[in-house]
Amino acid sequence: MVEVLLITDDIARGERLSRDLGRRRPCHVHNLYDDALPVLDPSLIVSDVEALTSEAIVRLRRTLTRLRGEGNPYLFLVHGNAARAEAQARVLGATATAAVQQMLGAVERLQGASIPVLARTRAAEARQFFQHALFSGRPITPATADAGTELVVRAVSDTGIHDWVRAVQQFDDATHQHCLLVAALAAAFSGALRLRPTDRHHLTRAALLHDVGKIHVPIEILNKPGRLTHSEMVVMRTHAQHGHAMLVGAGFGDELLAAVRSHHEMIDGTGYPDGLRGWEIPDFVRLVTVCDVYGALIEQRPYRASMSGQKAYGILEGMTGQLDDDLVRSFQPVATAFSPPA
């Protein structure tokens, strides 16, 4: 079996990419405009198509239909307009998208431990909902948030936190991925705490919406492939107030609004935006914060690799005085249940 099929509209560029891939796994390069399809059974398909014309899309779809096995991952390499490429990748059923420079890291993630098809499907459903319903620019209503929360809770219940969160990691849109990851962790954490179904739903919904204010942060700051400068961090930190302002007056309860505004507050008063400390931070917010911090640590970021669950939990334990120590101890079963690929 050929491990990787690389479909390209520029053979010279495709050959260069295949040499990088070929150092780690067998790779076959296919010219998109060659009508004769190769007789292959690839475990991963990568498309490297710069000129995404109507004909190119038709040819890509035909090749994928013929050669992509059920459940096999497909990586769509992005050239040019990222938003347009994301939409095209979605139409083609891509498992993930990545810039050409990020290809090897994306391939490693896609060809890591096997993810059950159901987990991938549930993650894709939730992510698609989140993109279309919550980050579309339209007003967010409690009913909309409820629908997304049910998807997350059902996904975690059906496939377990371990498989589902790893499936979410297959997708590379950082903010969507992070919100879904934190919501999944909140759903699992609330279950471990044996919260009432209503409280579990409320906590997961707050986690799903906690970073919605990031749609007001410039994309060059949000997706910067490195650490932010002081001035950029000031802009990034406005997302909590922006998210709160978006949801005030839209029918959401005070607990959720507090979580959206205050999930970066720390018990010692070093957090933002209001410098709350101790008893000023409700338990509900503290729950979301633990999930948020842990989720950020285990995610792949442009400037660092993902951490193991064990290492990330060790950092939580070291944040004495900032996080709620009792909640951190209670979170351990969730952390133990999941450790992402290194």
mmCIF file of C-alpha atoms in Angstrom:
data_model
loop_
_atom_site.group_PDB
_atom_site.id
_atom_site.type_symbol
_atom_site.label_atom_id
_atom_site.label_comp_id
_atom_site.label_asym_id
_atom_site.label_seq_id
_atom_site.Cartn_x
_atom_site.Cartn_y
_atom_site.Cartn_z
ATOM 1 C CA MET A 1 0.000 0.000 0.000
ATOM 2 C CA VAL A 2 1.286 3.478 -0.894
ATOM 3 C CA GLU A 3 0.995 5.486 2.304
ATOM 4 C CA VAL A 4 0.548 8.957 0.751
ATOM 5 C CA LEU A 5 -0.998 10.064 -2.531
ATOM 6 C CA LEU A 6 -0.060 13.655 -3.408
ATOM 7 C CA ILE A 7 -2.358 15.243 -6.008
ATOM 8 C CA THR A 8 -0.862 18.376 -7.575
ATOM 9 C CA ASP A 9 -1.381 20.840 -10.422
ATOM 10 C CA ASP A 10 2.382 21.545 -10.565
ATOM 11 C CA ILE A 11 4.494 18.410 -10.939
ATOM 12 C CA ALA A 12 7.779 20.154 -10.084
ATOM 13 C CA ARG A 13 6.335 21.534 -6.857
ATOM 14 C CA GLY A 14 4.664 18.215 -6.105
ATOM 15 C CA GLU A 15 7.942 16.352 -6.534
ATOM 16 C CA ARG A 16 9.641 18.713 -4.080
ATOM 17 C CA LEU A 17 6.894 18.122 -1.528
ATOM 18 C CA SER A 18 7.021 14.377 -2.114
ATOM 19 C CA ARG A 19 10.743 14.318 -1.327
ATOM 20 C CA ASP A 20 9.956 15.785 2.100
ATOM 21 C CA LEU A 21 7.183 13.253 2.623
ATOM 22 C CA GLY A 22 9.202 10.390 1.172
ATOM 23 C CA ARG A 23 11.819 10.625 3.898
ATOM 24 C CA ARG A 24 9.247 9.221 6.305
ATOM 25 C CA ARG A 25 6.786 7.212 4.188
ATOM 26 C CA PRO A 26 6.217 6.040 0.572
ATOM 27 C CA CYS A 27 4.650 8.804 -1.531
ATOM 28 C CA HIS A 28 3.164 8.808 -5.054
ATOM 29 C CA VAL A 29 2.694 12.069 -6.990
ATOM 30 C CA HIS A 30 -0.335 12.299 -9.289
ATOM 31 C CA ASN A 31 -0.848 15.055 -11.873
ATOM 32 C CA LEU A 32 -4.354 16.436 -11.343
ATOM 33 C CA TYR A 33 -4.766 16.835 -15.104
ATOM 34 C CA ASP A 34 -3.767 13.280 -15.946
ATOM 35 C CA ASP A 35 -7.014 11.520 -16.902
ATOM 36 C CA ALA A 36 -5.592 8.101 -16.063
ATOM 37 C CA LEU A 37 -5.955 7.573 -12.330
ATOM 38 C CA PRO A 38 -3.278 5.528 -10.558
ATOM 39 C CA VAL A 39 -4.120 2.093 -9.201
ATOM 40 C CA LEU A 40 -3.395 2.763 -5.548
ATOM 41 C CA ASP A 41 -4.797 2.238 -2.070
ATOM 42 C CA PRO A 42 -3.372 5.228 -0.149
ATOM 43 C CA SER A 43 -3.744 5.610 3.607
ATOM 44 C CA LEU A 44 -3.567 9.405 3.271
ATOM 45 C CA ILE A 45 -4.346 11.812 0.410
ATOM 46 C CA VAL A 46 -2.780 15.283 0.174
ATOM 47 C CA SER A 47 -3.937 17.820 -2.422
ATOM 48 C CA ASP A 48 -1.503 20.526 -3.530
ATOM 49 C CA VAL A 49 -3.566 22.543 -5.999
ATOM 50 C CA GLU A 50 -2.832 26.247 -6.353
ATOM 51 C CA ALA A 51 -5.244 27.093 -9.199
ATOM 52 C CA LEU A 52 -8.578 25.918 -7.782
ATOM 53 C CA THR A 53 -10.679 26.460 -10.884
ATOM 54 C CA SER A 54 -14.041 24.812 -11.438
ATOM 55 C CA GLU A 55 -12.334 22.121 -13.511
ATOM 56 C CA ALA A 56 -9.768 21.530 -10.771
ATOM 57 C CA ILE A 57 -12.509 21.041 -8.178
ATOM 58 C CA VAL A 58 -14.325 18.566 -10.443
ATOM 59 C CA ARG A 59 -11.113 16.614 -11.043
ATOM 60 C CA LEU A 60 -10.225 16.591 -7.358
ATOM 61 C CA ARG A 61 -13.666 15.320 -6.432
ATOM 62 C CA ARG A 62 -13.443 12.549 -9.049
ATOM 63 C CA THR A 63 -10.008 11.443 -7.833
ATOM 64 C CA LEU A 64 -11.071 11.481 -4.197
ATOM 65 C CA THR A 65 -14.224 9.510 -4.954
ATOM 66 C CA ARG A 66 -12.221 6.814 -6.698
ATOM 67 C CA LEU A 67 -9.179 6.565 -4.422
ATOM 68 C CA ARG A 68 -10.126 7.707 -0.915
ATOM 69 C CA GLY A 69 -11.035 4.798 1.317
ATOM 70 C CA GLU A 70 -13.714 5.063 4.000
ATOM 71 C CA GLY A 71 -12.335 6.872 7.021
ATOM 72 C CA ASN A 72 -9.011 7.700 5.349
ATOM 73 C CA PRO A 73 -7.759 11.242 6.067
ATOM 74 C CA TYR A 74 -7.447 13.903 3.354
ATOM 75 C CA LEU A 75 -5.186 16.936 3.857
ATOM 76 C CA PHE A 76 -5.958 20.039 1.787
ATOM 77 C CA LEU A 77 -2.906 22.311 1.313
ATOM 78 C CA VAL A 78 -3.852 25.981 1.266
ATOM 79 C CA HIS A 79 -2.557 28.400 -1.369
ATOM 80 C CA GLY A 80 -3.667 32.035 -1.345
ATOM 81 C CA ASN A 81 -6.973 33.105 0.202
ATOM 82 C CA ALA A 82 -7.366 31.057 3.391
ATOM 83 C CA ALA A 83 -11.106 31.679 3.842
ATOM 84 C CA ARG A 84 -11.883 30.646 0.259
ATOM 85 C CA ALA A 85 -9.623 27.601 0.540
ATOM 86 C CA GLU A 86 -11.321 26.566 3.789
ATOM 87 C CA ALA A 87 -14.720 26.667 2.074
ATOM 88 C CA GLN A 88 -13.422 24.637 -0.877
ATOM 89 C CA ALA A 89 -11.803 22.113 1.435
ATOM 90 C CA ARG A 90 -15.084 21.687 3.275
ATOM 91 C CA VAL A 91 -16.922 21.052 -0.007
ATOM 92 C CA LEU A 92 -14.372 18.371 -0.877
ATOM 93 C CA GLY A 93 -14.685 16.705 2.534
ATOM 94 C CA ALA A 94 -11.145 17.438 3.718
ATOM 95 C CA THR A 95 -10.190 16.109 7.134
ATOM 96 C CA ALA A 96 -7.839 19.046 7.715
ATOM 97 C CA THR A 97 -6.266 22.039 5.993
ATOM 98 C CA ALA A 98 -2.725 23.370 6.339
ATOM 99 C CA ALA A 99 -0.350 25.835 4.739
ATOM 100 C CA VAL A 100 2.313 24.206 2.573
ATOM 101 C CA GLN A 101 4.973 25.067 5.161
ATOM 102 C CA GLN A 102 2.977 23.186 7.814
ATOM 103 C CA MET A 103 2.449 20.061 5.708
ATOM 104 C CA LEU A 104 4.742 17.681 7.572
ATOM 105 C CA GLY A 105 3.304 18.525 10.988
ATOM 106 C CA ALA A 106 -0.241 18.135 9.663
ATOM 107 C CA VAL A 107 0.602 14.771 8.081
ATOM 108 C CA GLU A 108 2.105 13.554 11.347
ATOM 109 C CA ARG A 109 -1.072 14.483 13.212
ATOM 110 C CA LEU A 110 -3.321 12.843 10.620
ATOM 111 C CA GLN A 111 -1.306 9.636 10.529
ATOM 112 C CA GLY A 112 -1.008 9.309 14.291
ATOM 113 C CA ALA A 113 -3.090 6.925 16.325
ATOM 114 C CA SER A 114 -6.207 5.708 14.542
ATOM 115 C CA ILE A 115 -9.351 7.737 15.261
ATOM 116 C CA PRO A 116 -12.668 5.863 15.125
ATOM 117 C CA VAL A 117 -14.883 6.949 12.229
ATOM 118 C CA LEU A 118 -17.744 7.806 14.606
ATOM 119 C CA ALA A 119 -15.478 10.126 16.609
ATOM 120 C CA ARG A 120 -14.299 11.870 13.441
ATOM 121 C CA THR A 121 -17.889 12.228 12.261
ATOM 122 C CA ARG A 122 -19.093 13.663 15.558
ATOM 123 C CA ALA A 123 -16.182 16.110 15.669
ATOM 124 C CA ALA A 124 -16.818 17.216 12.086
ATOM 125 C CA GLU A 125 -20.513 17.773 12.806
ATOM 126 C CA ALA A 126 -19.784 19.870 15.875
ATOM 127 C CA ARG A 127 -17.077 21.912 14.174
ATOM 128 C CA GLN A 128 -19.227 22.580 11.111
ATOM 129 C CA PHE A 129 -22.074 23.707 13.357
ATOM 130 C CA PHE A 130 -19.769 25.955 15.337
ATOM 131 C CA GLN A 131 -18.349 27.605 12.225
ATOM 132 C CA HIS A 132 -21.689 28.183 10.543
ATOM 133 C CA ALA A 133 -23.951 28.954 13.493
ATOM 134 C CA LEU A 134 -21.680 30.631 16.016
ATOM 135 C CA PHE A 135 -18.843 32.248 14.045
ATOM 136 C CA SER A 136 -20.851 33.319 11.014
ATOM 137 C CA GLY A 137 -21.304 36.879 12.247
ATOM 138 C CA ARG A 138 -25.010 36.422 12.904
ATOM 139 C CA PRO A 139 -26.408 37.056 16.411
ATOM 140 C CA ILE A 140 -25.946 34.139 18.788
ATOM 141 C CA THR A 141 -29.102 33.031 20.586
ATOM 142 C CA PRO A 142 -29.546 30.611 23.507
ATOM 143 C CA ALA A 143 -31.327 28.202 21.154
ATOM 144 C CA THR A 144 -28.359 28.212 18.774
ATOM 145 C CA ALA A 145 -25.919 27.642 21.623
ATOM 146 C CA ASP A 146 -28.110 24.831 22.998
ATOM 147 C CA ALA A 147 -28.027 23.010 19.664
ATOM 148 C CA GLY A 148 -24.238 23.160 19.527
ATOM 149 C CA THR A 149 -23.922 22.105 23.147
ATOM 150 C CA GLU A 150 -26.091 19.044 22.550
ATOM 151 C CA LEU A 151 -23.775 18.038 19.693
ATOM 152 C CA VAL A 152 -20.763 18.245 21.990
ATOM 153 C CA VAL A 153 -22.404 16.418 24.910
ATOM 154 C CA ARG A 154 -23.692 13.690 22.572
ATOM 155 C CA ALA A 155 -20.289 13.348 20.950
ATOM 156 C CA VAL A 156 -18.490 12.936 24.254
ATOM 157 C CA SER A 157 -21.154 10.529 25.523
ATOM 158 C CA ASP A 158 -21.064 8.419 22.360
ATOM 159 C CA THR A 159 -17.309 8.171 21.791
ATOM 160 C CA GLY A 160 -15.653 9.212 25.024
ATOM 161 C CA ILE A 161 -13.484 12.210 25.766
ATOM 162 C CA HIS A 162 -10.296 10.488 24.588
ATOM 163 C CA ASP A 163 -11.378 9.657 21.048
ATOM 164 C CA TRP A 164 -13.545 12.694 20.494
ATOM 165 C CA VAL A 165 -11.006 15.286 21.606
ATOM 166 C CA ARG A 166 -8.306 13.623 19.522
ATOM 167 C CA ALA A 167 -10.686 13.767 16.578
ATOM 168 C CA VAL A 168 -11.218 17.495 17.130
ATOM 169 C CA GLN A 169 -7.438 17.906 16.980
ATOM 170 C CA GLN A 170 -7.504 16.686 13.381
ATOM 171 C CA PHE A 171 -8.936 20.076 12.414
ATOM 172 C CA ASP A 172 -6.585 23.023 12.142
ATOM 173 C CA ASP A 173 -8.735 26.108 12.646
ATOM 174 C CA ALA A 174 -7.332 27.140 16.011
ATOM 175 C CA THR A 175 -10.183 29.109 17.590
ATOM 176 C CA HIS A 176 -12.938 26.708 16.531
ATOM 177 C CA GLN A 177 -10.814 23.760 17.588
ATOM 178 C CA HIS A 178 -10.063 25.299 20.966
ATOM 179 C CA CYS A 179 -13.687 26.157 21.773
ATOM 180 C CA LEU A 180 -14.827 22.648 20.874
ATOM 181 C CA LEU A 181 -11.970 21.112 22.832
ATOM 182 C CA VAL A 182 -12.770 23.143 25.962
ATOM 183 C CA ALA A 183 -16.475 22.311 25.599
ATOM 184 C CA ALA A 184 -15.658 18.601 25.368
ATOM 185 C CA LEU A 185 -13.436 18.818 28.435
ATOM 186 C CA ALA A 186 -16.194 20.681 30.301
ATOM 187 C CA ALA A 187 -18.729 18.012 29.356
ATOM 188 C CA ALA A 188 -16.405 15.305 30.686
ATOM 189 C CA PHE A 189 -15.441 17.300 33.790
ATOM 190 C CA SER A 190 -19.042 18.018 34.719
ATOM 191 C CA GLY A 191 -19.765 14.320 34.357
ATOM 192 C CA ALA A 192 -16.820 13.433 36.616
ATOM 193 C CA LEU A 193 -18.167 15.911 39.187
ATOM 194 C CA ARG A 194 -21.600 14.258 38.921
ATOM 195 C CA LEU A 195 -23.303 17.565 38.267
ATOM 196 C CA ARG A 196 -27.016 17.584 37.535
ATOM 197 C CA PRO A 197 -27.853 17.279 33.810
ATOM 198 C CA THR A 198 -29.011 20.912 33.715
ATOM 199 C CA ASP A 199 -25.777 22.157 35.300
ATOM 200 C CA ARG A 200 -23.725 19.933 33.001
ATOM 201 C CA HIS A 201 -25.466 21.432 30.004
ATOM 202 C CA HIS A 202 -24.941 25.004 31.266
ATOM 203 C CA LEU A 203 -21.241 24.429 31.910
ATOM 204 C CA THR A 204 -20.652 22.886 28.490
ATOM 205 C CA ARG A 205 -22.539 25.700 26.791
ATOM 206 C CA ALA A 206 -20.448 28.329 28.582
ATOM 207 C CA ALA A 207 -17.265 26.523 27.546
ATOM 208 C CA LEU A 208 -18.442 26.380 23.940
ATOM 209 C CA LEU A 209 -18.966 30.159 23.888
ATOM 210 C CA HIS A 210 -16.093 31.232 26.144
ATOM 211 C CA ASP A 211 -13.840 32.530 23.333
ATOM 212 C CA VAL A 212 -16.502 33.768 20.914
ATOM 213 C CA GLY A 213 -15.178 37.322 21.323
ATOM 214 C CA LYS A 214 -12.074 36.336 19.364
ATOM 215 C CA ILE A 215 -13.970 37.048 16.154
ATOM 216 C CA HIS A 216 -13.173 40.699 16.941
ATOM 217 C CA VAL A 217 -9.393 40.065 17.142
ATOM 218 C CA PRO A 218 -7.478 40.715 13.878
ATOM 219 C CA ILE A 219 -6.596 37.458 12.148
ATOM 220 C CA GLU A 220 -2.892 38.353 11.941
ATOM 221 C CA ILE A 221 -2.813 38.450 15.754
ATOM 222 C CA LEU A 222 -5.139 35.505 16.300
ATOM 223 C CA ASN A 223 -3.119 33.172 14.047
ATOM 224 C CA LYS A 224 0.356 34.648 14.499
ATOM 225 C CA PRO A 225 2.938 31.819 14.198
ATOM 226 C CA GLY A 226 4.859 32.972 17.254
ATOM 227 C CA ARG A 227 4.497 34.631 20.607
ATOM 228 C CA LEU A 228 2.628 37.921 20.722
ATOM 229 C CA THR A 229 4.251 41.272 21.448
ATOM 230 C CA HIS A 230 3.002 43.324 24.391
ATOM 231 C CA SER A 231 0.797 45.491 22.160
ATOM 232 C CA GLU A 232 -0.591 42.431 20.377
ATOM 233 C CA MET A 233 -1.346 40.791 23.721
ATOM 234 C CA VAL A 234 -3.286 43.885 24.799
ATOM 235 C CA VAL A 235 -5.465 43.477 21.692
ATOM 236 C CA MET A 236 -5.844 39.728 22.224
ATOM 237 C CA ARG A 237 -7.020 40.278 25.789
ATOM 238 C CA THR A 238 -9.959 42.371 24.585
ATOM 239 C CA HIS A 239 -11.710 39.182 23.423
ATOM 240 C CA ALA A 240 -13.214 38.567 26.864
ATOM 241 C CA GLN A 241 -14.990 41.928 26.958
ATOM 242 C CA HIS A 242 -15.988 41.625 23.292
ATOM 243 C CA GLY A 243 -17.539 38.204 23.876
ATOM 244 C CA HIS A 244 -19.420 39.441 26.921
ATOM 245 C CA ALA A 245 -20.737 42.468 24.997
ATOM 246 C CA MET A 246 -21.918 40.212 22.146
ATOM 247 C CA LEU A 247 -24.039 38.062 24.465
ATOM 248 C CA VAL A 248 -25.408 40.639 26.935
ATOM 249 C CA GLY A 249 -29.079 41.213 26.273
ATOM 250 C CA ALA A 250 -29.364 38.102 24.079
ATOM 251 C CA GLY A 251 -31.125 35.968 26.686
ATOM 252 C CA PHE A 252 -28.115 34.270 28.295
ATOM 253 C CA GLY A 253 -27.923 33.781 32.054
ATOM 254 C CA ASP A 254 -25.541 35.571 34.392
ATOM 255 C CA GLU A 255 -23.397 32.448 34.953
ATOM 256 C CA LEU A 256 -22.614 32.067 31.265
ATOM 257 C CA LEU A 257 -21.963 35.790 30.820
ATOM 258 C CA ALA A 258 -19.582 35.690 33.788
ATOM 259 C CA ALA A 259 -17.702 32.732 32.283
ATOM 260 C CA VAL A 260 -17.301 34.467 28.917
ATOM 261 C CA ARG A 261 -16.007 37.669 30.530
ATOM 262 C CA SER A 262 -13.969 36.210 33.396
ATOM 263 C CA HIS A 263 -12.455 32.890 32.244
ATOM 264 C CA HIS A 264 -8.972 34.490 32.323
ATOM 265 C CA GLU A 265 -9.334 35.814 35.881
ATOM 266 C CA MET A 266 -6.998 34.252 38.466
ATOM 267 C CA ILE A 267 -7.652 33.740 42.170
ATOM 268 C CA ASP A 268 -4.563 35.800 43.099
ATOM 269 C CA GLY A 269 -5.864 38.793 41.117
ATOM 270 C CA THR A 270 -3.329 38.544 38.266
ATOM 271 C CA GLY A 271 -5.917 37.722 35.592
ATOM 272 C CA TYR A 272 -7.936 39.927 33.251
ATOM 273 C CA PRO A 273 -10.006 41.919 32.295
ATOM 274 C CA ASP A 274 -11.151 43.024 35.754
ATOM 275 C CA GLY A 275 -8.432 41.758 38.085
ATOM 276 C CA LEU A 276 -10.920 39.730 40.135
ATOM 277 C CA ARG A 277 -9.556 37.701 43.036
ATOM 278 C CA GLY A 278 -10.667 34.970 45.421
ATOM 279 C CA TRP A 279 -14.357 34.865 46.195
ATOM 280 C CA GLU A 280 -15.074 37.410 43.427
ATOM 281 C CA ILE A 281 -14.640 34.582 40.887
ATOM 282 C CA PRO A 282 -17.681 32.226 40.934
ATOM 283 C CA ASP A 283 -17.187 28.442 41.018
ATOM 284 C CA PHE A 284 -18.831 28.161 37.605
ATOM 285 C CA VAL A 285 -16.155 30.416 36.086
ATOM 286 C CA ARG A 286 -13.383 28.527 37.870
ATOM 287 C CA LEU A 287 -14.577 25.279 36.260
ATOM 288 C CA VAL A 288 -14.387 26.773 32.771
ATOM 289 C CA THR A 289 -10.952 28.247 33.491
ATOM 290 C CA VAL A 290 -9.464 24.867 34.457
ATOM 291 C CA CYS A 291 -10.756 23.350 31.198
ATOM 292 C CA ASP A 292 -9.553 26.363 29.193
ATOM 293 C CA VAL A 293 -6.003 26.298 30.582
ATOM 294 C CA TYR A 294 -5.671 22.534 30.161
ATOM 295 C CA GLY A 295 -7.122 22.652 26.642
ATOM 296 C CA ALA A 296 -4.647 25.346 25.580
ATOM 297 C CA LEU A 297 -1.721 23.299 26.901
ATOM 298 C CA ILE A 298 -2.587 20.058 25.083
ATOM 299 C CA GLU A 299 -3.272 21.758 21.754
ATOM 300 C CA GLN A 300 -0.809 22.024 18.911
ATOM 301 C CA ARG A 301 0.159 25.678 18.517
ATOM 302 C CA PRO A 302 2.129 27.351 15.694
ATOM 303 C CA TYR A 303 4.966 28.161 18.109
ATOM 304 C CA ARG A 304 5.056 24.908 20.113
ATOM 305 C CA ALA A 305 4.095 21.254 20.034
ATOM 306 C CA SER A 306 1.168 19.882 22.019
ATOM 307 C CA MET A 307 1.888 18.662 25.543
ATOM 308 C CA SER A 308 1.035 15.281 26.914
ATOM 309 C CA GLY A 309 -1.931 15.172 29.235
ATOM 310 C CA GLN A 310 0.358 14.276 32.135
ATOM 311 C CA LYS A 311 2.679 17.241 31.582
ATOM 312 C CA ALA A 312 -0.237 19.642 31.109
ATOM 313 C CA TYR A 313 -1.849 18.444 34.327
ATOM 314 C CA GLY A 314 1.453 18.970 36.124
ATOM 315 C CA ILE A 315 1.353 22.619 35.051
ATOM 316 C CA LEU A 316 -2.194 22.938 36.407
ATOM 317 C CA GLU A 317 -0.957 21.578 39.735
ATOM 318 C CA GLY A 318 1.828 24.154 39.702
ATOM 319 C CA MET A 319 -0.634 27.043 39.354
ATOM 320 C CA THR A 320 -1.395 27.060 43.083
ATOM 321 C CA GLY A 321 -2.890 30.377 44.065
ATOM 322 C CA GLN A 322 -4.106 31.071 40.533
ATOM 323 C CA LEU A 323 -6.482 28.156 39.905
ATOM 324 C CA ASP A 324 -8.856 26.526 42.373
ATOM 325 C CA ASP A 325 -6.779 23.705 43.916
ATOM 326 C CA ASP A 326 -9.818 21.573 44.765
ATOM 327 C CA LEU A 327 -11.080 21.768 41.185
ATOM 328 C CA VAL A 328 -7.626 20.947 39.798
ATOM 329 C CA ARG A 329 -7.540 17.785 41.933
ATOM 330 C CA SER A 330 -11.056 16.868 40.788
ATOM 331 C CA PHE A 331 -9.994 17.384 37.157
ATOM 332 C CA GLN A 332 -7.328 14.669 37.331
ATOM 333 C CA PRO A 333 -9.569 11.807 36.041
ATOM 334 C CA VAL A 334 -10.336 13.842 32.908
ATOM 335 C CA ALA A 335 -6.654 14.626 32.368
ATOM 336 C CA THR A 336 -5.735 10.972 32.923
ATOM 337 C CA ALA A 337 -8.333 9.861 30.367
ATOM 338 C CA PHE A 338 -6.684 11.838 27.608
ATOM 339 C CA SER A 339 -3.117 12.321 26.461
ATOM 340 C CA PRO A 340 -2.667 13.683 22.925
ATOM 341 C CA PRO A 341 0.009 12.342 20.581
ATOM 342 C CA ALA A 342 3.397 13.935 21.210
#
